[in-house]
Coordinates of C-alpha atoms in Angstrom, one line a residue:
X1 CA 61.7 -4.7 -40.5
X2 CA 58.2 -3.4 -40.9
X3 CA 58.2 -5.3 -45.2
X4 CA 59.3 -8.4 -43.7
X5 CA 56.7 -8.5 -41.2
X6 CA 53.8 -8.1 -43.8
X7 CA 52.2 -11.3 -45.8
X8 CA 54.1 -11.8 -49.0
X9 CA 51.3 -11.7 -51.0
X10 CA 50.4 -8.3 -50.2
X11 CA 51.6 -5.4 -51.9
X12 CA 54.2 -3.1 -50.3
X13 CA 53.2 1.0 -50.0
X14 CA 56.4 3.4 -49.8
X15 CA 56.1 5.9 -46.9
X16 CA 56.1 8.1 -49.4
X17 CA 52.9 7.4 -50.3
X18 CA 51.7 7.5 -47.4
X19 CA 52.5 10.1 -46.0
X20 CA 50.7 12.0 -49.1
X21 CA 47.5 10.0 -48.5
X22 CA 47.8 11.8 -44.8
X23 CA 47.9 15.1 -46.0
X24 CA 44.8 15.2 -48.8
X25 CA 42.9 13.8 -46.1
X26 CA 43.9 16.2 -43.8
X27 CA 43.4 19.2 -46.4
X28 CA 39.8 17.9 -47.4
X29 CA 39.2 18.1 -43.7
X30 CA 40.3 21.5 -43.1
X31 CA 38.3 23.0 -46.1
X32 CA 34.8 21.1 -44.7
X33 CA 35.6 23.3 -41.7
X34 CA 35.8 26.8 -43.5
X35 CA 32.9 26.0 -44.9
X36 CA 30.8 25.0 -41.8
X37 CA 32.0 28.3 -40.3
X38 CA 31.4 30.2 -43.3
X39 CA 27.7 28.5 -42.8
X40 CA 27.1 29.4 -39.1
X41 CA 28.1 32.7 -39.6
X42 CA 25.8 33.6 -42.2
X43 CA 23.4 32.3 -40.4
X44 CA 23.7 34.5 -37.5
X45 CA 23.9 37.1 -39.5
X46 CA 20.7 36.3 -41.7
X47 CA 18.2 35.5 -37.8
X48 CA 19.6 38.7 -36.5
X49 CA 18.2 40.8 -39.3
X50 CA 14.5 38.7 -39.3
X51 CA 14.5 39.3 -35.8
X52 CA 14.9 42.8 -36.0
X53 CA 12.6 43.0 -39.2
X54 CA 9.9 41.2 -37.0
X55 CA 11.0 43.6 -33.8
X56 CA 10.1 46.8 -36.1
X57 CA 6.7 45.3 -37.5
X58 CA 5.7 44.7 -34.2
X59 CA 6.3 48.2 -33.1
X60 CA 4.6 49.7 -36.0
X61 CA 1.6 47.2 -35.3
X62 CA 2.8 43.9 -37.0
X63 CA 1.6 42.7 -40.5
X64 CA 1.4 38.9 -39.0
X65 CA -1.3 36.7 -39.8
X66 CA -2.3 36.7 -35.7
X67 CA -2.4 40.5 -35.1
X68 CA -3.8 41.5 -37.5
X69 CA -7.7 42.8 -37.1
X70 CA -7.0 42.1 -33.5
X71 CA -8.5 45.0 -32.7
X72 CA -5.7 45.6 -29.8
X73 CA -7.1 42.8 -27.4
X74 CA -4.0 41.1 -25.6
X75 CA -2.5 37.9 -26.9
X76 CA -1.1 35.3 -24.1
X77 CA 2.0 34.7 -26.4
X78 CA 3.7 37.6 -28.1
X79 CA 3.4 36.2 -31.3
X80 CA 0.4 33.5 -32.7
X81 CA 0.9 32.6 -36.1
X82 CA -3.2 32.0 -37.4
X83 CA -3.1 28.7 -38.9
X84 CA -3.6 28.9 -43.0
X85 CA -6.3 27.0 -44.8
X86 CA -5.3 23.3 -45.8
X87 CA -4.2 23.3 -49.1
X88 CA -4.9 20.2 -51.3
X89 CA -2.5 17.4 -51.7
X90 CA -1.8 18.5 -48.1
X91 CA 1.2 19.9 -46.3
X92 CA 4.9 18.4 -46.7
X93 CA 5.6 16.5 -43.2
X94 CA 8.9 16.8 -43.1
X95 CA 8.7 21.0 -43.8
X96 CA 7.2 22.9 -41.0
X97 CA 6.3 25.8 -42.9
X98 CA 2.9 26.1 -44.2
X99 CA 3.5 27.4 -47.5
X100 CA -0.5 29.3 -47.2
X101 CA 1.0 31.0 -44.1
X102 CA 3.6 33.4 -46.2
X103 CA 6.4 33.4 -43.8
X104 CA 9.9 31.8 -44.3
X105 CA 11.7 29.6 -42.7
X106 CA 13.5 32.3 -40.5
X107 CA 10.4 34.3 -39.4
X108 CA 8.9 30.8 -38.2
X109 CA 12.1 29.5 -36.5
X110 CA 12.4 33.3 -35.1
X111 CA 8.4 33.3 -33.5
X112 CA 9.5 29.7 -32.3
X113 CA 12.0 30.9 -30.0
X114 CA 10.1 33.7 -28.2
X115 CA 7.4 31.2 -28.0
X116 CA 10.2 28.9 -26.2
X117 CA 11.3 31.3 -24.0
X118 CA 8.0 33.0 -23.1
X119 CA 6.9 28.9 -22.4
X120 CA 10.0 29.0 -20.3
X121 CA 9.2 31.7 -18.2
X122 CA 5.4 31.0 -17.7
X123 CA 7.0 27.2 -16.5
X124 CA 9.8 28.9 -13.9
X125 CA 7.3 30.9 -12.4
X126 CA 4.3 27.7 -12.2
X127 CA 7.1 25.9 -10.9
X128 CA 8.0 28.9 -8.0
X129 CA 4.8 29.2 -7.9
X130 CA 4.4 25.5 -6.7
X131 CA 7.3 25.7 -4.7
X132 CA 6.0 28.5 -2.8
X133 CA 2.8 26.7 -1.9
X134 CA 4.1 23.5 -1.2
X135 CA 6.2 25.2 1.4
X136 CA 3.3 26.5 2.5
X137 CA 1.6 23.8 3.2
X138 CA 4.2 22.4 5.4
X139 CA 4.1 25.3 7.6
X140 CA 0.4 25.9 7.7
X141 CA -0.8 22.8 9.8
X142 CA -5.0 23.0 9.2
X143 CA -6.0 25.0 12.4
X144 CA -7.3 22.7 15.2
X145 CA -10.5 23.9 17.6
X146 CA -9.3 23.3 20.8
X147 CA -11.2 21.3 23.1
X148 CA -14.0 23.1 25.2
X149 CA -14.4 22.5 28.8
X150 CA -17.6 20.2 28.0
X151 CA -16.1 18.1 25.0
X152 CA -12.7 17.0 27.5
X153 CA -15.3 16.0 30.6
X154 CA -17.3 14.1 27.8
X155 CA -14.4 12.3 26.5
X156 CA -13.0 11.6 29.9
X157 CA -16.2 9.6 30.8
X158 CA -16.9 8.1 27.4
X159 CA -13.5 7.5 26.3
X160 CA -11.7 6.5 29.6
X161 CA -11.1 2.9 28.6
X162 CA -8.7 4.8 26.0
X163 CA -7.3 7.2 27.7
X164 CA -6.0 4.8 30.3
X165 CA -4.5 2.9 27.2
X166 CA -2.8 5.5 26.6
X167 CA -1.5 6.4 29.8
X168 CA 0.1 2.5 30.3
X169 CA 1.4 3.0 26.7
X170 CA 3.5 6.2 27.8
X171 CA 1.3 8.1 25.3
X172 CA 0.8 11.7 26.5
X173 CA -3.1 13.0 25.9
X174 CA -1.8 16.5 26.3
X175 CA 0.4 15.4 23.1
X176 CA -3.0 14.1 21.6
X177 CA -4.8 17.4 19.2
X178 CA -8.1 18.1 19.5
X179 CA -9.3 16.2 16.9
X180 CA -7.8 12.9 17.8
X181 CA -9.6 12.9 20.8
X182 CA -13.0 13.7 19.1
X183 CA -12.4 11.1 16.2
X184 CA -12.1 8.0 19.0
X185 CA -14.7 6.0 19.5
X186 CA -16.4 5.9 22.4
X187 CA -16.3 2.4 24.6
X188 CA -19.4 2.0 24.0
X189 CA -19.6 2.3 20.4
X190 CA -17.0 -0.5 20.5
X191 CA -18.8 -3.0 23.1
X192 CA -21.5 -2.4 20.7
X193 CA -19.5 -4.0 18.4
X194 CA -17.4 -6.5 19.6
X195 CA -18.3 -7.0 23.4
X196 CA -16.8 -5.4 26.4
X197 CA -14.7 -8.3 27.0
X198 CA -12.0 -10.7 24.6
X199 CA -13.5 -13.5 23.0
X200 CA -10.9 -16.7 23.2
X201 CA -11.5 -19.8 21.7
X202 CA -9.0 -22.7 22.8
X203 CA -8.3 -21.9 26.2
X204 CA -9.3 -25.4 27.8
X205 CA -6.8 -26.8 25.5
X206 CA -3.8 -25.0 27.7
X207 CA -3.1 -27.7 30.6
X208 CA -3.2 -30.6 27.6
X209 CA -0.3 -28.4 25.4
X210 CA 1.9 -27.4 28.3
X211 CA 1.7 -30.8 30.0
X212 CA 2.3 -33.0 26.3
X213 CA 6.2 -32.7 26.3
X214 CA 8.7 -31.2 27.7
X215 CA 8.7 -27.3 28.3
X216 CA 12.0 -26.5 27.8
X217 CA 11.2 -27.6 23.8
X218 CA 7.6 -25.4 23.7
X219 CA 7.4 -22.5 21.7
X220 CA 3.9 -20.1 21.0
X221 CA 3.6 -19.1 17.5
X222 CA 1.0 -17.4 15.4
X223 CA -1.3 -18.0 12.5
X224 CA -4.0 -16.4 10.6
X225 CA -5.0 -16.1 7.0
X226 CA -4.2 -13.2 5.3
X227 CA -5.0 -9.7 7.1
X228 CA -6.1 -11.0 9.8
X229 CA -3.4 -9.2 12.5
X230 CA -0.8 -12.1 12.8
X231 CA 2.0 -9.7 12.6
X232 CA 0.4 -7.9 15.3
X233 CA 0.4 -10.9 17.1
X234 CA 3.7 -11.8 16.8
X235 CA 4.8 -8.5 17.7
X236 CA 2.6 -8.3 21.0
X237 CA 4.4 -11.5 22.0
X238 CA 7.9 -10.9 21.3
X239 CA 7.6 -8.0 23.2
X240 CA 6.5 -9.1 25.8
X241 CA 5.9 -12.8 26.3
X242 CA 9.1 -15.3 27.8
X243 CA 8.7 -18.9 28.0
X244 CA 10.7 -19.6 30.7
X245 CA 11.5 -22.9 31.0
X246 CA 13.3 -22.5 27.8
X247 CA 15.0 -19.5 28.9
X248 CA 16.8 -21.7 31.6
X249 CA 17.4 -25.2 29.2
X250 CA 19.0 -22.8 26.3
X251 CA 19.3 -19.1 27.7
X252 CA 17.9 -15.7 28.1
X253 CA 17.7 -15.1 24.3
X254 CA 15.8 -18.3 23.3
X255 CA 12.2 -17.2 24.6
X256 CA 10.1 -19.4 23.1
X257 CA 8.2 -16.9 20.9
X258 CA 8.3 -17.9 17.1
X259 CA 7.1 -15.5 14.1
X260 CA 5.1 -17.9 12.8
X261 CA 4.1 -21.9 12.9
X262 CA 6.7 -23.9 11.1
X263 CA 3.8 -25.0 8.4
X264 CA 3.5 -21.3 7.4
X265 CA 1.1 -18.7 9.4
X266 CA -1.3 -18.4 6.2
X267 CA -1.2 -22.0 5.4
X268 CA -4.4 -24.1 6.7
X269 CA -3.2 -26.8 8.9
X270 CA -4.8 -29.5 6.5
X271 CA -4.4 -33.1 8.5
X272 CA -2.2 -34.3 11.2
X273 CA 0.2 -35.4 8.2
X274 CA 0.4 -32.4 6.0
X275 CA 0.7 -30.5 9.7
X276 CA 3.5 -32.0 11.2
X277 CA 5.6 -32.6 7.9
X278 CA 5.6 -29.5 5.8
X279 CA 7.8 -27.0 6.9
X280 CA 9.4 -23.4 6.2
X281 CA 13.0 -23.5 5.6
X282 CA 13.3 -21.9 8.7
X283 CA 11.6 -24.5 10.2
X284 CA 13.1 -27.4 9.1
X285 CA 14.4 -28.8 13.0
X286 CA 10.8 -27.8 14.9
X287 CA 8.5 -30.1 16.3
X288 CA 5.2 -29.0 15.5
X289 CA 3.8 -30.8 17.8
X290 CA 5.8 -28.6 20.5
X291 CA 3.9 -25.1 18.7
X292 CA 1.4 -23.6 20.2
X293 CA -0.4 -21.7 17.7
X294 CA -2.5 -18.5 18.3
X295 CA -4.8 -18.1 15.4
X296 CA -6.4 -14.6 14.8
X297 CA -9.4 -13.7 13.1
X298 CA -11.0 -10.9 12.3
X299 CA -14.4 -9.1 11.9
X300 CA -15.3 -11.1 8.4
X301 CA -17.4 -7.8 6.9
X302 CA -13.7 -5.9 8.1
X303 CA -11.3 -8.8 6.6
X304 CA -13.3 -9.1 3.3
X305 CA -13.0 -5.3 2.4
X306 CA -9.3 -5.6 3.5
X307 CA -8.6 -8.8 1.0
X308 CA -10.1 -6.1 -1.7
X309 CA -7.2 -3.9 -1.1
X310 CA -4.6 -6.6 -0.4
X311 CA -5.3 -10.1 -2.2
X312 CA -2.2 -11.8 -1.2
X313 CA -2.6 -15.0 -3.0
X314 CA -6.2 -15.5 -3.4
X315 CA -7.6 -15.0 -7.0
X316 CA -10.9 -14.0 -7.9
X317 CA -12.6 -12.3 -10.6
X318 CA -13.1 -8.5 -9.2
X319 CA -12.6 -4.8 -9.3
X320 CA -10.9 -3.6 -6.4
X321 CA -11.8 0.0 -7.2
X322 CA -15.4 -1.1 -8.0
X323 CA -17.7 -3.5 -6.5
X324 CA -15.5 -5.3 -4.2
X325 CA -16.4 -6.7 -1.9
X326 CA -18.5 -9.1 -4.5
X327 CA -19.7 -11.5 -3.2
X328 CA -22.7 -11.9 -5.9
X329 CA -22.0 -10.1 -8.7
X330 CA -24.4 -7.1 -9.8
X331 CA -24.5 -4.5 -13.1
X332 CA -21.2 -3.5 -13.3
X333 CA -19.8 -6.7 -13.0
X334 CA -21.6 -8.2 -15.5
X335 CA -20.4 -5.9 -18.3
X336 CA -16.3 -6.0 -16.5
X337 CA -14.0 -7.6 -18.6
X338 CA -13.8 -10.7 -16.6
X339 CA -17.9 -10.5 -16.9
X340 CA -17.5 -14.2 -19.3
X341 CA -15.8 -16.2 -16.1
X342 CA -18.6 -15.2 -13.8
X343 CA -22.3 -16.2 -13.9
X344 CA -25.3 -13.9 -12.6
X345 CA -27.0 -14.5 -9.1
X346 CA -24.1 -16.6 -8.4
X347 CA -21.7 -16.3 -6.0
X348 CA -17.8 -15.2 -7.3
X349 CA -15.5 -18.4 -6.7
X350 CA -12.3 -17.7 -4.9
X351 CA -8.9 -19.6 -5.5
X352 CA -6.1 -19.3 -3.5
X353 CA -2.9 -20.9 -4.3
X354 CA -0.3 -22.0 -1.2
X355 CA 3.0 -23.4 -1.5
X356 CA 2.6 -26.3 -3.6
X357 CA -1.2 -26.5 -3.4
X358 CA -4.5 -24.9 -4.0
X359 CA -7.8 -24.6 -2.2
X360 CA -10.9 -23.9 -3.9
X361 CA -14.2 -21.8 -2.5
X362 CA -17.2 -21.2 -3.3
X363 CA -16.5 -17.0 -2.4
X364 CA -14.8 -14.7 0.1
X365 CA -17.0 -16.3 2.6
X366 CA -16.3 -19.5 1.4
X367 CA -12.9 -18.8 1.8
X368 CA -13.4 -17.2 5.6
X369 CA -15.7 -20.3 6.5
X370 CA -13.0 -23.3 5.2
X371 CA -10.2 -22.1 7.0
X372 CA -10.8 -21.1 10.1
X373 CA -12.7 -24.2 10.1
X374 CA -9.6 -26.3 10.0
X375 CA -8.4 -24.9 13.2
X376 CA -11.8 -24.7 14.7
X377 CA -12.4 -28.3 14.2
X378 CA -9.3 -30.2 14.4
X379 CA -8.9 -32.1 17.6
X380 CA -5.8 -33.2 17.3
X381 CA -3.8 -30.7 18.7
X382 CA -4.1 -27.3 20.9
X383 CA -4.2 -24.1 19.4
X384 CA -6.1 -21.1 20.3
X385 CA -7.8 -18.1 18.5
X386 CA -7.9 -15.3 18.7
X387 CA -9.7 -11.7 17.6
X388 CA -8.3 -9.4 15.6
X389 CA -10.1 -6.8 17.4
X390 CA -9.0 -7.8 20.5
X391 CA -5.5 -7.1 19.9
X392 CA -6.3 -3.3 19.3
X393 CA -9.2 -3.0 22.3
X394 CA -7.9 -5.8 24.9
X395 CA -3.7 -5.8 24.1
X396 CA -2.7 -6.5 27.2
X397 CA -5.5 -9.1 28.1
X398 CA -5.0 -11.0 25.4
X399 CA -1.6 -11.3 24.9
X400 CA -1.2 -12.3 28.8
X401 CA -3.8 -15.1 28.0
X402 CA -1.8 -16.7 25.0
X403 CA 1.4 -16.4 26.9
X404 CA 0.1 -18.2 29.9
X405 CA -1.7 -20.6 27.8
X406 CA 2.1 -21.9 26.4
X407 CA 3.6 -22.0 29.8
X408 CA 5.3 -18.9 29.7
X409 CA 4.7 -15.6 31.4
X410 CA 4.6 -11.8 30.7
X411 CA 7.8 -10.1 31.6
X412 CA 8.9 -9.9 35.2
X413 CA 9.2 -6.0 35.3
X414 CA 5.7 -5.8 35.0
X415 CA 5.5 -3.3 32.0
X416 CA 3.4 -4.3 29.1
X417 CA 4.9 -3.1 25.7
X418 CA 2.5 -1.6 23.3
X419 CA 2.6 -1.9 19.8
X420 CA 3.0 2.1 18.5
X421 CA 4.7 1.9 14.7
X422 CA 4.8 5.2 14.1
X423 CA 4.7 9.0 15.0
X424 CA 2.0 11.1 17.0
X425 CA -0.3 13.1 15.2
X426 CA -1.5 16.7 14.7
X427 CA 0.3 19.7 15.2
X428 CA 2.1 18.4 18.2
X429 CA 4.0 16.5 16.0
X430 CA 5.1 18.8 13.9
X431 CA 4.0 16.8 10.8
X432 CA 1.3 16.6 8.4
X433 CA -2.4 15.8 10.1
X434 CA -2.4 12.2 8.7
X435 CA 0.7 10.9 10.9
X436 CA -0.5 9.6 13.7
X437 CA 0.5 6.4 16.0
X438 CA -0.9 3.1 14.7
X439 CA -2.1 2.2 17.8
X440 CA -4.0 5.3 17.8
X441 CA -5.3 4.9 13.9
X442 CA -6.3 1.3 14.1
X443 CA -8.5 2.1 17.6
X444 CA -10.3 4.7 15.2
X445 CA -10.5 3.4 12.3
X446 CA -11.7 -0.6 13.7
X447 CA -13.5 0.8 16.6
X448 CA -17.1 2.6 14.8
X449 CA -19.4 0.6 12.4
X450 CA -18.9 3.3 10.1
X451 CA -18.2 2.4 6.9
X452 CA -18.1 -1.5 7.9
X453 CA -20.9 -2.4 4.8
X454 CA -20.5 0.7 2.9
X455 CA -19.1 -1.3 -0.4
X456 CA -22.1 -4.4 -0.3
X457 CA -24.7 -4.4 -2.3
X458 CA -27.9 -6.1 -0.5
X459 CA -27.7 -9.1 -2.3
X460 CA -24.0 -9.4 -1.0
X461 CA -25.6 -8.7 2.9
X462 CA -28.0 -11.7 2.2
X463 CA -25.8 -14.1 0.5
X464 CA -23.2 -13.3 3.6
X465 CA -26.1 -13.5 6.7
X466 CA -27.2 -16.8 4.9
X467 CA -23.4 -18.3 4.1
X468 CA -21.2 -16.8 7.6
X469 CA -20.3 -20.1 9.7
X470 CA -23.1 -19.1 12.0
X471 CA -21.2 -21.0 14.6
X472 CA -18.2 -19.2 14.4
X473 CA -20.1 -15.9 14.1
X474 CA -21.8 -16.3 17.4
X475 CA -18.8 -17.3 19.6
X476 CA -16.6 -14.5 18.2
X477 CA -19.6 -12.4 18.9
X478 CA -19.2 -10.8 15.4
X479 CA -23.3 -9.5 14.3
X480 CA -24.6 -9.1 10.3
X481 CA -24.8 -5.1 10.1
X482 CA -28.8 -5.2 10.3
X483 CA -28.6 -7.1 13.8
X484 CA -25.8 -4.1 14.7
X485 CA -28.6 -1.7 13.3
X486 CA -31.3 -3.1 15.0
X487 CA -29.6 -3.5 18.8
X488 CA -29.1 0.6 18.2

């Protein structure tokens, strides 16, 4: 069956034949075998002696290259092979053995594994070693001074506005360490700043918004470029923020409170056209003549060393672990590798692309000044903005004046919701020093002018006192760092 089966035109083997072919190649086979055993084993045999011929020199004081004239001093490695003088026409590559050395192939491959396994032992103890102390430092939380008597009455006067933060956020001070408490500011070090009360622009556009359409279709929403706090925002109101007359038209879990404007939160709103017609996907059914959007900004001198470590899309020639912010570029920059796309005493252009657009500034400033200056000036519809700052310093104000401003109200069990994010700090925690609340971090870290215009250069301080929308500055009540310096 299997001959008629085959092509005609191809010969025909007898089993026989086969069968024989099977065997040689099995035989061939068998005898490769032998002889890689045969191999292996007088190999064995041939390291075990070197290594005991090495053994006895060693004992007797070693005739190696690296021990001898050694004098007796201790070697890290048991065995250092001195390294021979170059011979001409070099060494062969592809032989390990230097042939000025005078050892063999065995007493190098012999040396090679004590080094090994000396290298291996030195490695498992680093490595328990590292274990050890990283164990450590998980148990040995840095040691805290408590508090004296006169630091707590200090903060307790200084600090109160804080501490009563706290307190409404369900934030236990005795949970606070020591050092917490000393790192916030004091209020005063942030009215020095910012003001002892919330700075809201837009808040005689209210009756005009809530009174346009009808209610039950009114959302609030948020806005902002880039870190400027609009997820903060958003949070604060989704928390705590029901628009009501919505809540009865479409139920209790349509509330009225949107992430962001259907146009995108860090898209400028452009004109009236652009506004109301380009839309998220998510979007794609909202009036946006029904939002009510609350626009944060932020500290400029605070948002510009933020865009440094987070450019989002705006593209500018810089080094973010340089001179950033750079708003005129000095030394360094001029010898950078983008050093050709920038020109001296001039200020660094910023592009920033959006979807399916660009806009183009003269700098970070530039950039600052354009679009909040879209919001700022555009008649045509309500919005309000907001600070940044506020949102850490003045939650609860603020987020009560954006929700009211929509037509909606805070919720009816009277308890405000903090925005917390993460754990306590200190050894109350039971964690590492760094973890702290959010909350907590942001109120310390946004709260001192320390460190606010560490990273400019003076020529970036004038180009940015002569270039900040000074209108802008003065209602937002943000000051250049030498008018902070000199109302000290």
């Amino acid at each position: 069956r299997r001959r008629r089966n085959q092509p005609k035109d191809l010969p025909v083997t007898p089993p026989e034949s086969q069968g024989s072919i099977l065997w040689t190649i099995l035989l061939i086979g068998l005898v490769f075998c032998l002889a890689d055993v045969a191999y292996i084993l007088h190999y064995v045999d041939a390291q075990q002696q070197q290594q005991q011929q090495l053994e006895q020199q060693q004992s007797n004081g070693g005739v190696t290259a690296a021990n001898s004239g050694s004098g007796g001093a201790h070697q890290h490695h048991p065995v250092v092979v001195a390294a021979a003088p170059e011979k001409a026409g070099g060494t062969n590559p592809f032989n390990p053995v230097d042939p000025g050395s005078g050892l063999s192939m065995a007493e190098y491959r012999s040396m090679d594994r004590q080094l090994f396994r000396h290298d291996q032992e030195i490695n498992h103890k680093a490595n328990d070693e590292l274990k050890e102390l990283e164990e450590q430092q998980k148990l040995n939380v840095v040691p805290i001074v408590p508090l004296t008597d006169e630091e707590w009455a200090t903060i307790q006067v200084e600090k109160k506005h804080f501490l009563d933060m706290f307190k409404a956020a369900k934030l236990k001070v005795e949970d606070l360490d020591a050092d917490t408490l000393r790192e916030l500011p004091t209020w005063k070090e942030v009215t020095d700043l910012y003001g002892d009360e919330p700075r809201i622009f837009g808040l005689d556009q209210c009756e005009v918004f809530q009174k346009h359409s009808d209610p039950a279709e009114h959302f609030v929403s948020t806005a902002g470029t880039f870190n400027s706090g609009t997820n903060l925002m958003a949070e604060l109101l989704i928390a705590n923020c029901h628009m009501q007359d919505r809540m009865t038209k479409y139920g209790a879990t349509n509330r009225g409170v949107r992430w962001q404007v259907p146009w995108g939160k860090h898209t400028p709103p452009g004109d009236d056209e652009f506004r109301l017609s380009h839309k998220t996907l998510k979007d794609a059914n909202v009036d946006a003549s029904n939002i009510l959007p609350s626009v944060t900004i932020r500290d400029p001198y605070v948002w510009m060393n933020s865009m440094c470590r987070h450019e989002y899309a705006a593209h500018w020639h810089h080094d973010p672990d340089g001179h950033c912010p750079n708003l005129i570029p000095n030394e360094q920059d001029m010898v950078s590798d983008f050093a050709k796309f920038i020109k001296e005493g001039q200020p660094v252009k910023v592009n920033v692309k959006y979807n399916g657009f660009w806009r183009h500034h003269d700098s970070l400033i530039g950039m600052w000044n354009d679009w909040y200056r879209e919001y700022w000036e555009n008649a045509s519809f309500s919005k309000i903005i907001v600070r940044y700052e506020d949102l850490i310093f003045h939650p609860q104000k603020v987020t009560a004046a954006v929700c009211h401003c929509a037509g909606g109200s805070l919720k009816k069990d009277g308890h405000f919701e903090y925005v917390l994010n993460s754990a306590k700090k200190g050894a109350s925690a039971h964690g590492p020093m760094e973890l702290r609340t959010g909350f907590i971090k942001a109120i310390i870290k946004y709260g001192k002018a320390t460190h606010r215009s560490d990273k400019y250069t003076e020529k970036d301080l004038e180009y940015a006192k002569q270039h900040l929308d000074p209108e802008m500055m003065e209602f937002f009540q943000y000051k250049h760092p030498d008018e902070l310096a000199s109302s000290r």
